[in-house]
């Protein structure tokens, strides 16, 4: 019910979001999040590496969690991979629901979990060279907001040291 | 045999995308697998030196260091994810 | 910096949102909310009445509050008025920021305040006749989340009985 | 004179979009204005009977019932808003 896609071509937001409301009159709210490459500190390009055998299943599992937690009438996750330049979209998440609160929460949940529980890695290109982006503690904190028994049993990224 | 896959700077430090190796006797967890791999080359040692910076998936599912590994498994080793 | 518009013609989301990222590479996140007419309980049409002399100023004041509270690089509020049918968009809110958390919060804030602090009234048409929509306590509760000294001094809808 | 504007079911019950009236002596707040208006017709009385369901803007800014009104003001009277 939440469609997922991983692609190396540019994301077309209008095309991705249109199916959520096409031919329907029971949808009250659509929330869309789009993440873009920023030219922070002279960044010239961003490359998204991923783990192809795992990625779509990880996205589908995250999507299923959202669908289980909120009454959604539809949704879509599109994640770009490969090399892109500032201004291009990296990721698009959109969810449709009867009510705005569910749509906002589900979209924010999807982004928080995508950032911490899907096998993507960002490498930044600048004049000085290429560096891998470090995971942010703030992203872990954001993702942990949504933890419950169900969530923790499905995903446990931290090694049990 | 065990299939190993490396991503991001783990891949760069080890120098290959992955490798298929015979699984030695006595290696039954992610933790012991990482200890064994770290001894294979200077690159492996550098990649795996900071275990707090290492995450693992066994058969395409995120796994803790105490997770079981057995012959036939696909074990992916990588830094914390940074997508989205 | 947050553009506001009130119109009786259909809302084109792509046209409304495009300026937020056009020619820019410093925007990291865009959150868009679109509210639609739902065919709940046989609803056949919805008419939005408003107070023209006040509406744009009220929207601009709400927009200014959002801009003061979060580091936004841009935003847009488009509210439709007049008669519309199920499936049509009533309102669109979009905000751009460097960071996703600010964008999500600002979009939700704008919607909560639009619902409770802008002079619009909905009338629902069904086979049985036309009824005015009653304000929802849940919308007041949602809006009250964002109250602070600044907010309360700018808007006080409740009569001091 | 004072300019009155009515919206939604307040407009429907009173039967006009608005009216311009001389402001009687002694009416200096929204509350006293509403009391006076309620006595003008059965429609006004019906529209203004439940003060908890009435909201007001003075010169295009939401105002409480204790807000001042004076000649020359534009006072809009309406139910709680339901846009968005």
Tab-separated table of C-alpha atoms in Angstrom:
chain	number	residue	atom	x	y	z
A	1	UNK	CA	0.000	0.000	0.000
A	2	UNK	CA	3.074	2.194	0.416
A	3	UNK	CA	5.007	1.873	-2.838
A	4	UNK	CA	8.815	1.844	-2.620
A	5	UNK	CA	11.373	2.536	-5.343
A	6	UNK	CA	15.145	2.906	-5.543
A	7	UNK	CA	16.396	4.622	-8.674
A	8	UNK	CA	19.498	6.221	-10.184
A	9	UNK	CA	17.453	8.675	-12.270
A	10	UNK	CA	16.098	12.029	-11.025
A	11	UNK	CA	12.998	11.936	-8.806
A	12	UNK	CA	9.861	13.448	-10.332
A	13	UNK	CA	7.790	14.485	-7.305
A	14	UNK	CA	4.584	15.143	-9.235
A	15	UNK	CA	4.683	11.709	-10.869
A	16	UNK	CA	5.474	9.980	-7.576
A	17	UNK	CA	2.704	11.667	-5.589
A	18	UNK	CA	-0.091	11.670	-8.193
A	19	UNK	CA	-1.244	8.059	-7.551
A	20	UNK	CA	-2.043	8.896	-3.911
A	21	UNK	CA	-5.053	10.978	-4.895
A	22	UNK	CA	-5.812	9.928	-8.484
A	23	UNK	CA	-9.438	8.842	-8.914
A	24	UNK	CA	-10.056	9.120	-5.164
A	25	UNK	CA	-12.215	11.400	-3.080
A	26	UNK	CA	-11.664	9.855	0.350
A	27	UNK	CA	-8.200	11.332	0.957
A	28	UNK	CA	-8.201	14.356	3.245
A	29	UNK	CA	-4.490	15.019	3.658
A	30	UNK	CA	-1.263	14.394	1.790
A	31	UNK	CA	2.092	15.221	3.395
A	32	UNK	CA	5.166	15.145	1.185
A	33	UNK	CA	8.790	15.365	2.262
A	34	UNK	CA	11.565	15.911	-0.261
A	35	UNK	CA	15.233	15.920	0.720
A	36	UNK	CA	17.728	17.738	-1.486
A	37	UNK	CA	21.500	17.830	-1.929
A	38	UNK	CA	22.792	21.067	-0.353
A	39	UNK	CA	25.975	22.868	-1.359
A	40	UNK	CA	27.184	23.064	2.250
A	41	UNK	CA	30.803	24.100	2.639
A	42	UNK	CA	31.592	23.882	-1.047
A	43	UNK	CA	30.006	20.483	-1.651
A	44	UNK	CA	30.065	19.749	-5.379
A	45	UNK	CA	28.437	16.310	-5.530
A	46	UNK	CA	26.928	13.589	-3.356
A	47	UNK	CA	27.060	9.869	-4.091
A	48	UNK	CA	24.577	7.497	-2.495
A	49	UNK	CA	25.823	3.935	-2.190
A	50	UNK	CA	23.416	1.205	-1.123
A	51	UNK	CA	23.123	-2.549	-0.560
A	52	UNK	CA	20.920	-3.558	-3.453
A	53	UNK	CA	19.937	-7.025	-2.219
A	54	UNK	CA	18.663	-5.499	1.022
A	55	UNK	CA	17.420	-2.016	0.158
A	56	UNK	CA	13.946	-2.645	-1.214
A	57	UNK	CA	13.120	-5.090	1.554
A	58	UNK	CA	14.321	-2.611	4.189
A	59	UNK	CA	12.179	0.143	2.660
A	60	UNK	CA	9.173	-2.170	2.438
A	61	UNK	CA	9.597	-3.118	6.091
A	62	UNK	CA	9.772	0.536	7.145
A	63	UNK	CA	6.708	1.265	4.995
A	64	UNK	CA	4.815	-1.632	6.581
A	65	UNK	CA	5.610	-0.250	10.032
A	66	UNK	CA	4.141	3.114	9.062
A	67	UNK	CA	1.031	1.460	7.652
A	68	UNK	CA	0.602	-0.536	10.866
A	69	UNK	CA	0.919	2.541	13.085
A	70	UNK	CA	-1.292	5.082	11.280
A	71	UNK	CA	-4.488	4.863	9.230
A	72	UNK	CA	-3.019	5.664	5.812
A	73	UNK	CA	-4.814	5.372	2.506
A	74	UNK	CA	-1.539	5.261	0.581
A	75	UNK	CA	2.067	6.290	0.457
A	76	UNK	CA	5.255	6.258	-1.535
A	77	UNK	CA	8.995	6.182	-0.790
A	78	UNK	CA	11.440	6.988	-3.596
A	79	UNK	CA	15.163	6.959	-2.798
A	80	UNK	CA	17.759	7.975	-5.305
A	81	UNK	CA	21.176	6.263	-5.512
A	82	UNK	CA	24.364	7.098	-7.411
A	83	UNK	CA	25.921	10.487	-7.961
A	84	UNK	CA	23.945	13.744	-7.812
A	85	UNK	CA	24.671	17.459	-7.579
A	86	UNK	CA	23.385	20.260	-5.276
A	87	UNK	CA	19.716	21.030	-5.856
A	88	UNK	CA	18.798	17.470	-6.867
A	89	UNK	CA	16.351	15.433	-4.794
A	90	UNK	CA	17.804	12.531	-2.775
A	91	UNK	CA	14.605	11.161	-1.301
A	92	UNK	CA	10.858	11.670	-1.477
A	93	UNK	CA	8.320	10.396	1.019
A	94	UNK	CA	4.595	11.050	0.694
A	95	UNK	CA	1.653	9.709	2.678
A	96	UNK	CA	-2.085	10.101	2.321
A	97	UNK	CA	-4.632	9.829	5.104
A	98	UNK	CA	-8.076	11.025	6.055
A	99	UNK	CA	-6.550	13.233	8.726
A	100	UNK	CA	-3.617	15.584	8.803
A	101	UNK	CA	-2.091	14.498	12.084
A	102	UNK	CA	-1.650	10.900	10.899
A	103	UNK	CA	-0.155	12.086	7.610
A	104	UNK	CA	2.353	14.399	9.310
A	105	UNK	CA	3.403	11.801	11.848
A	106	UNK	CA	3.755	8.993	9.316
A	107	UNK	CA	5.867	11.127	6.968
A	108	UNK	CA	8.176	12.189	9.775
A	109	UNK	CA	8.421	8.585	11.004
A	110	UNK	CA	9.320	7.340	7.521
A	111	UNK	CA	12.096	9.929	7.204
A	112	UNK	CA	13.481	9.237	10.685
A	113	UNK	CA	13.618	5.512	10.033
A	114	UNK	CA	14.972	5.892	6.499
A	115	UNK	CA	17.847	7.899	7.951
A	116	UNK	CA	18.747	5.220	10.485
A	117	UNK	CA	17.406	1.858	9.320
A	118	UNK	CA	17.925	1.593	5.555
A	119	UNK	CA	21.247	0.550	3.959
A	120	UNK	CA	22.370	3.794	2.288
A	121	UNK	CA	25.674	5.613	2.673
A	122	UNK	CA	26.489	9.154	1.529
A	123	UNK	CA	29.885	10.254	0.204
A	124	UNK	CA	30.459	13.997	-0.224
A	125	UNK	CA	32.681	15.461	-2.937
A	126	UNK	CA	34.459	18.758	-2.384
A	127	UNK	CA	37.546	20.366	-3.889
A	128	UNK	CA	39.566	18.718	-1.119
A	129	UNK	CA	38.388	15.195	-1.882
A	130	UNK	CA	35.682	12.682	-1.030
A	131	UNK	CA	34.511	12.036	2.533
A	132	UNK	CA	31.946	9.616	3.907
A	133	UNK	CA	29.175	11.246	5.916
A	134	UNK	CA	29.123	10.194	9.576
A	135	UNK	CA	25.859	9.126	11.152
A	136	UNK	CA	24.325	11.821	13.340
A	137	UNK	CA	23.334	11.233	16.942
A	138	UNK	CA	20.396	13.576	16.337
A	139	UNK	CA	19.077	11.154	13.703
A	140	UNK	CA	19.267	8.269	16.169
A	141	UNK	CA	17.428	10.356	18.748
A	142	UNK	CA	14.747	11.253	16.217
A	143	UNK	CA	14.315	7.613	15.217
A	144	UNK	CA	14.171	6.436	18.835
A	145	UNK	CA	11.068	8.571	19.408
A	146	UNK	CA	9.078	5.985	17.503
A	147	UNK	CA	10.371	2.891	19.287
A	148	UNK	CA	8.001	0.417	20.775
A	149	UNK	CA	8.055	-3.332	21.210
A	150	UNK	CA	7.096	-3.879	17.592
A	151	UNK	CA	9.736	-1.505	16.260
A	152	UNK	CA	12.558	-2.828	18.365
A	153	UNK	CA	11.929	-6.425	17.434
A	154	UNK	CA	12.023	-5.612	13.738
A	155	UNK	CA	15.122	-3.438	13.717
A	156	UNK	CA	18.066	-3.382	16.030
A	157	UNK	CA	20.938	-1.620	14.389
A	158	UNK	CA	23.181	-1.278	17.401
A	159	UNK	CA	25.543	-4.174	18.001
A	160	UNK	CA	24.884	-5.858	21.317
A	161	UNK	CA	28.457	-5.275	22.504
B	1	UNK	CA	31.706	-20.927	2.550
B	2	UNK	CA	30.506	-17.535	3.697
B	3	UNK	CA	29.776	-14.544	1.452
B	4	UNK	CA	31.045	-11.227	2.739
B	5	UNK	CA	29.946	-7.826	1.370
B	6	UNK	CA	31.556	-4.495	2.240
B	7	UNK	CA	30.094	-1.002	1.852
B	8	UNK	CA	31.254	2.632	2.059
B	9	UNK	CA	34.577	3.132	3.875
B	10	UNK	CA	34.655	-0.475	5.049
B	11	UNK	CA	34.781	-1.452	1.373
B	12	UNK	CA	37.419	1.178	0.629
B	13	UNK	CA	39.691	0.158	3.492
B	14	UNK	CA	39.455	-3.554	2.739
B	15	UNK	CA	39.909	-2.807	-0.947
B	16	UNK	CA	37.287	-5.169	-2.394
B	17	UNK	CA	33.469	-5.116	-2.689
B	18	UNK	CA	33.238	-8.523	-1.092
B	19	UNK	CA	34.757	-11.982	-0.871
B	20	UNK	CA	33.659	-15.587	-0.562
B	21	UNK	CA	35.681	-17.519	2.007
B	22	UNK	CA	35.596	-20.889	3.722
B	23	UNK	CA	34.185	-20.390	7.226
B	24	UNK	CA	36.757	-21.639	9.760
B	25	UNK	CA	35.761	-24.051	12.509
B	26	UNK	CA	34.711	-22.318	15.713
B	27	UNK	CA	33.357	-19.132	14.153
B	28	UNK	CA	29.672	-19.046	14.946
B	29	UNK	CA	28.859	-15.403	15.726
B	30	UNK	CA	29.245	-12.014	14.019
B	31	UNK	CA	31.702	-11.014	16.721
B	32	UNK	CA	34.059	-13.958	16.161
B	33	UNK	CA	33.716	-13.508	12.387
B	34	UNK	CA	34.880	-9.875	12.697
B	35	UNK	CA	37.833	-10.911	14.900
B	36	UNK	CA	38.901	-13.473	12.334
B	37	UNK	CA	38.459	-11.080	9.377
B	38	UNK	CA	40.488	-8.354	11.119
B	39	UNK	CA	43.496	-10.677	11.010
B	40	UNK	CA	43.377	-11.269	7.268
B	41	UNK	CA	45.189	-8.104	6.114
B	42	UNK	CA	46.194	-4.613	7.171
B	43	UNK	CA	43.186	-3.309	5.240
B	44	UNK	CA	40.787	-5.612	7.074
B	45	UNK	CA	42.366	-4.597	10.381
B	46	UNK	CA	41.991	-0.882	9.563
B	47	UNK	CA	38.378	-1.308	8.447
B	48	UNK	CA	37.353	-3.255	11.534
B	49	UNK	CA	39.487	-1.557	14.195
B	50	UNK	CA	36.660	0.523	15.697
B	51	UNK	CA	33.845	-1.899	16.353
B	52	UNK	CA	31.591	0.932	17.553
B	53	UNK	CA	31.660	2.224	13.977
B	54	UNK	CA	30.729	-1.140	12.442
B	55	UNK	CA	27.245	-2.412	11.633
B	56	UNK	CA	26.338	-5.804	10.179
B	57	UNK	CA	23.498	-7.454	8.299
B	58	UNK	CA	23.164	-11.231	8.137
B	59	UNK	CA	21.174	-12.448	5.155
B	60	UNK	CA	20.000	-8.868	4.472
B	61	UNK	CA	18.702	-8.228	7.991
B	62	UNK	CA	20.484	-5.949	10.480
B	63	UNK	CA	22.097	-8.108	13.170
B	64	UNK	CA	23.867	-7.558	16.465
B	65	UNK	CA	27.414	-8.761	17.148
B	66	UNK	CA	26.061	-11.748	19.049
B	67	UNK	CA	23.999	-12.938	16.077
B	68	UNK	CA	24.756	-16.413	14.728
B	69	UNK	CA	26.579	-16.912	11.448
B	70	UNK	CA	26.884	-20.192	9.619
B	71	UNK	CA	28.170	-21.484	6.308
B	72	UNK	CA	25.998	-20.274	3.447
B	73	UNK	CA	25.190	-16.913	5.056
B	74	UNK	CA	25.564	-13.521	3.361
B	75	UNK	CA	27.172	-11.163	5.858
B	76	UNK	CA	27.381	-7.466	4.978
B	77	UNK	CA	29.727	-5.197	6.949
B	78	UNK	CA	29.429	-1.411	6.795
B	79	UNK	CA	29.458	1.877	8.739
B	80	UNK	CA	26.269	3.278	10.345
B	81	UNK	CA	23.802	4.130	7.590
B	82	UNK	CA	23.394	7.731	6.392
B	83	UNK	CA	20.602	7.688	3.799
B	84	UNK	CA	17.383	9.627	3.612
C	1	UNK	CA	9.440	35.187	2.563
C	2	UNK	CA	6.397	32.922	2.970
C	3	UNK	CA	4.099	33.785	0.077
C	4	UNK	CA	0.347	33.742	0.727
C	5	UNK	CA	-2.519	33.488	-1.747
C	6	UNK	CA	-6.292	33.138	-1.582
C	7	UNK	CA	-7.913	31.988	-4.806
C	8	UNK	CA	-11.175	30.648	-6.206
C	9	UNK	CA	-9.418	28.625	-8.913
C	10	UNK	CA	-7.974	25.112	-8.438
C	11	UNK	CA	-4.634	24.858	-6.610
C	12	UNK	CA	-1.710	23.658	-8.737
C	13	UNK	CA	0.681	22.135	-6.198
C	14	UNK	CA	3.638	21.850	-8.570
C	15	UNK	CA	3.393	25.525	-9.559
C	16	UNK	CA	3.004	26.637	-5.936
C	17	UNK	CA	5.965	24.654	-4.615
C	18	UNK	CA	8.445	25.136	-7.489
C	19	UNK	CA	9.705	28.590	-6.358
C	20	UNK	CA	10.896	27.136	-3.034
C	21	UNK	CA	13.756	25.289	-4.716
C	22	UNK	CA	14.107	26.966	-8.116
C	23	UNK	CA	17.678	28.167	-8.765
C	24	UNK	CA	18.722	27.222	-5.224
C	25	UNK	CA	21.086	24.627	-3.862
C	26	UNK	CA	20.946	25.526	-0.159
C	27	UNK	CA	17.558	23.942	0.579
C	28	UNK	CA	17.797	20.563	2.286
C	29	UNK	CA	14.152	19.796	2.990
C	30	UNK	CA	10.732	20.714	1.650
C	31	UNK	CA	7.585	19.588	3.464
C	32	UNK	CA	4.272	20.012	1.676
C	33	UNK	CA	0.795	19.569	3.112
C	34	UNK	CA	-2.254	19.447	0.873
C	35	UNK	CA	-5.777	19.219	2.260
C	36	UNK	CA	-8.540	17.801	0.059
C	37	UNK	CA	-12.334	17.742	0.050
C	38	UNK	CA	-13.467	14.266	1.178
C	39	UNK	CA	-16.746	12.642	0.226
C	40	UNK	CA	-17.543	11.791	3.870
C	41	UNK	CA	-21.112	10.673	4.495
C	42	UNK	CA	-22.303	11.535	1.018
C	43	UNK	CA	-20.775	15.012	0.854
C	44	UNK	CA	-21.255	16.382	-2.660
C	45	UNK	CA	-19.625	19.818	-2.396
C	46	UNK	CA	-17.854	22.116	0.032
C	47	UNK	CA	-18.031	25.904	-0.008
C	48	UNK	CA	-15.354	28.007	1.671
C	49	UNK	CA	-16.536	31.434	2.755
C	50	UNK	CA	-13.986	33.945	3.988
C	51	UNK	CA	-13.580	37.540	5.169
C	52	UNK	CA	-11.712	39.085	2.258
C	53	UNK	CA	-10.552	42.277	3.960
C	54	UNK	CA	-8.928	40.223	6.712
C	55	UNK	CA	-7.833	36.951	5.109
C	56	UNK	CA	-4.540	37.851	3.487
C	57	UNK	CA	-3.382	39.771	6.525
C	58	UNK	CA	-4.283	36.856	8.804
C	59	UNK	CA	-2.360	34.443	6.571
C	60	UNK	CA	0.623	36.788	6.427
C	61	UNK	CA	0.620	37.080	10.222
C	62	UNK	CA	0.546	33.293	10.614
C	63	UNK	CA	3.329	32.996	8.038
C	64	UNK	CA	5.418	35.578	9.883
C	65	UNK	CA	5.009	33.601	13.102
C	66	UNK	CA	6.328	30.470	11.390
C	67	UNK	CA	9.269	32.390	9.945
C	68	UNK	CA	10.081	33.787	13.387
C	69	UNK	CA	9.989	30.363	15.044
C	70	UNK	CA	11.951	28.203	12.571
C	71	UNK	CA	14.900	28.814	10.235
C	72	UNK	CA	13.033	28.623	6.940
C	73	UNK	CA	14.431	29.512	3.540
C	74	UNK	CA	10.962	29.935	2.063
C	75	UNK	CA	7.360	28.905	2.175
C	76	UNK	CA	3.949	29.236	0.603
C	77	UNK	CA	0.337	29.146	1.777
C	78	UNK	CA	-2.429	28.817	-0.823
C	79	UNK	CA	-6.025	28.671	0.387
C	80	UNK	CA	-8.907	28.077	-1.943
C	81	UNK	CA	-12.300	29.761	-1.442
C	82	UNK	CA	-15.686	29.244	-3.081
C	83	UNK	CA	-17.359	25.984	-4.045
C	84	UNK	CA	-15.406	22.796	-4.696
C	85	UNK	CA	-16.131	19.080	-5.036
C	86	UNK	CA	-14.627	15.947	-3.431
C	87	UNK	CA	-11.069	15.319	-4.546
C	88	UNK	CA	-10.228	19.004	-5.016
C	89	UNK	CA	-7.527	20.670	-2.916
C	90	UNK	CA	-8.711	23.160	-0.266
C	91	UNK	CA	-5.348	24.268	1.037
C	92	UNK	CA	-1.657	23.850	0.337
C	93	UNK	CA	1.163	24.694	2.719
C	94	UNK	CA	4.826	24.152	1.862
C	95	UNK	CA	7.988	25.155	3.692
C	96	UNK	CA	11.661	24.864	2.832
C	97	UNK	CA	14.514	24.650	5.299
C	98	UNK	CA	18.026	23.348	5.615
C	99	UNK	CA	16.793	20.679	8.009
C	100	UNK	CA	13.867	18.327	8.022
C	101	UNK	CA	12.752	18.800	11.590
C	102	UNK	CA	12.214	22.546	11.124
C	103	UNK	CA	10.335	21.947	7.875
C	104	UNK	CA	8.012	19.337	9.423
C	105	UNK	CA	7.291	21.448	12.482
C	106	UNK	CA	6.679	24.654	10.546
C	107	UNK	CA	4.289	22.936	8.119
C	108	UNK	CA	2.304	21.377	10.946
C	109	UNK	CA	2.247	24.704	12.806
C	110	UNK	CA	0.956	26.533	9.720
C	111	UNK	CA	-1.860	24.017	9.276
C	112	UNK	CA	-2.826	24.061	12.970
C	113	UNK	CA	-2.998	27.848	12.995
C	114	UNK	CA	-4.752	28.078	9.623
C	115	UNK	CA	-7.458	25.812	11.040
C	116	UNK	CA	-8.028	27.982	14.096
C	117	UNK	CA	-6.784	31.528	13.388
C	118	UNK	CA	-7.746	32.440	9.817
C	119	UNK	CA	-11.220	33.713	8.810
C	120	UNK	CA	-12.568	30.813	6.740
C	121	UNK	CA	-15.823	28.910	7.189
C	122	UNK	CA	-16.798	25.621	5.535
C	123	UNK	CA	-20.332	24.746	4.426
C	124	UNK	CA	-20.997	21.127	3.428
C	125	UNK	CA	-23.538	20.146	0.784
C	126	UNK	CA	-25.276	16.782	0.954
C	127	UNK	CA	-28.528	15.445	-0.453
C	128	UNK	CA	-30.194	16.558	2.788
C	129	UNK	CA	-29.081	20.180	2.498
C	130	UNK	CA	-26.269	22.504	3.478
C	131	UNK	CA	-24.691	22.534	6.934
C	132	UNK	CA	-21.956	24.707	8.424
C	133	UNK	CA	-18.991	22.773	9.760
C	134	UNK	CA	-18.507	23.151	13.513
C	135	UNK	CA	-15.059	23.974	14.863
C	136	UNK	CA	-13.337	20.938	16.356
C	137	UNK	CA	-11.931	20.896	19.870
C	138	UNK	CA	-9.101	18.728	18.528
C	139	UNK	CA	-8.056	21.572	16.225
C	140	UNK	CA	-7.925	23.971	19.166
C	141	UNK	CA	-5.838	21.477	21.109
C	142	UNK	CA	-3.467	21.070	18.162
C	143	UNK	CA	-3.104	24.835	17.786
C	144	UNK	CA	-2.554	25.341	21.516
C	145	UNK	CA	0.577	23.171	21.339
C	146	UNK	CA	2.358	26.086	19.702
C	147	UNK	CA	1.306	28.802	22.142
C	148	UNK	CA	3.857	31.007	23.767
C	149	UNK	CA	3.860	34.624	24.879
C	150	UNK	CA	4.412	35.838	21.348
C	151	UNK	CA	1.649	33.680	19.906
C	152	UNK	CA	-0.925	34.579	22.528
C	153	UNK	CA	-0.361	38.274	22.174
C	154	UNK	CA	-0.876	38.154	18.441
C	155	UNK	CA	-3.979	36.001	18.382
C	156	UNK	CA	-6.634	35.518	20.964
C	157	UNK	CA	-9.688	34.003	19.395
C	158	UNK	CA	-11.557	33.086	22.542
C	159	UNK	CA	-13.766	35.812	23.930
C	160	UNK	CA	-12.737	36.870	27.408
C	161	UNK	CA	-16.172	36.046	28.849
D	1	UNK	CA	-21.506	55.009	12.405
D	2	UNK	CA	-20.232	51.473	12.798
D	3	UNK	CA	-19.809	48.947	10.007
D	4	UNK	CA	-20.963	45.423	10.838
D	5	UNK	CA	-20.060	42.331	8.774
D	6	UNK	CA	-21.600	38.898	9.239
D	7	UNK	CA	-20.234	35.544	8.063
D	8	UNK	CA	-21.393	31.923	7.740
D	9	UNK	CA	-24.506	31.068	9.809
D	10	UNK	CA	-24.407	34.421	11.605
D	11	UNK	CA	-24.941	36.021	8.189
D	12	UNK	CA	-27.674	33.529	7.318
D	13	UNK	CA	-29.591	34.026	10.569
D	14	UNK	CA	-29.405	37.811	10.461
D	15	UNK	CA	-30.278	37.713	6.760
D	16	UNK	CA	-27.813	40.318	5.467
D	17	UNK	CA	-24.060	40.352	4.730
D	18	UNK	CA	-23.626	43.437	6.842
D	19	UNK	CA	-25.055	46.774	7.858
D	20	UNK	CA	-23.884	50.283	8.665
D	21	UNK	CA	-25.549	51.705	11.741
D	22	UNK	CA	-25.245	54.724	13.999
D	23	UNK	CA	-23.475	53.623	17.169
D	24	UNK	CA	-25.726	54.403	20.147
D	25	UNK	CA	-24.402	56.286	23.149
D	26	UNK	CA	-22.989	54.034	25.858
D	27	UNK	CA	-21.868	51.187	23.629
D	28	UNK	CA	-18.118	51.007	23.967
D	29	UNK	CA	-17.248	47.275	23.985
D	30	UNK	CA	-17.868	44.248	21.777
D	31	UNK	CA	-20.004	42.765	24.529
D	32	UNK	CA	-22.382	45.743	24.766
D	33	UNK	CA	-22.484	45.954	20.959
D	34	UNK	CA	-23.635	42.318	20.756
D	35	UNK	CA	-26.303	42.923	23.428
D	36	UNK	CA	-27.640	45.883	21.491
D	37	UNK	CA	-27.564	44.058	18.133
D	38	UNK	CA	-29.425	41.051	19.579
D	39	UNK	CA	-32.386	43.315	20.233
D	40	UNK	CA	-32.709	44.543	16.677
D	41	UNK	CA	-34.670	41.610	15.198
D	42	UNK	CA	-35.581	37.981	15.738
D	43	UNK	CA	-32.831	37.100	13.259
D	44	UNK	CA	-30.229	39.056	15.202
D	45	UNK	CA	-31.419	37.447	18.426
D	46	UNK	CA	-31.168	33.945	16.932
D	47	UNK	CA	-27.719	34.604	15.506
D	48	UNK	CA	-26.313	35.981	18.745
D	49	UNK	CA	-28.158	33.828	21.309
D	50	UNK	CA	-25.202	31.544	22.083
D	51	UNK	CA	-22.293	33.846	22.813
D	52	UNK	CA	-19.940	30.853	23.234
D	53	UNK	CA	-20.436	30.209	19.523
D	54	UNK	CA	-19.644	33.801	18.510
D	55	UNK	CA	-16.252	35.219	17.543
D	56	UNK	CA	-15.491	38.827	16.609
D	57	UNK	CA	-12.864	40.806	14.732
D	58	UNK	CA	-12.495	44.571	15.182
D	59	UNK	CA	-10.859	46.305	12.244
D	60	UNK	CA	-9.789	42.918	10.823
D	61	UNK	CA	-8.119	41.661	13.995
D	62	UNK	CA	-9.627	38.979	16.247
D	63	UNK	CA	-10.891	40.589	19.437
D	64	UNK	CA	-12.279	39.468	22.766
D	65	UNK	CA	-15.718	40.492	24.061
D	66	UNK	CA	-14.103	43.095	26.283
D	67	UNK	CA	-12.398	44.835	23.360
D	68	UNK	CA	-13.271	48.488	22.729
D	69	UNK	CA	-15.467	49.546	19.828
D	70	UNK	CA	-15.939	53.101	18.634
D	71	UNK	CA	-17.583	54.938	15.768
D	72	UNK	CA	-15.780	54.249	12.519
D	73	UNK	CA	-14.821	50.681	13.409
D	74	UNK	CA	-15.415	47.639	11.204
D	75	UNK	CA	-16.761	44.857	13.415
D	76	UNK	CA	-17.106	41.372	11.933
D	77	UNK	CA	-19.226	38.769	13.739
D	78	UNK	CA	-18.993	35.081	12.872
D	79	UNK	CA	-18.834	31.509	14.215
D	80	UNK	CA	-15.508	29.881	15.162
D	81	UNK	CA	-13.390	29.532	12.033
D	82	UNK	CA	-13.146	26.201	10.180
D	83	UNK	CA	-10.704	26.722	7.335
D	84	UNK	CA	-7.540	24.869	6.446
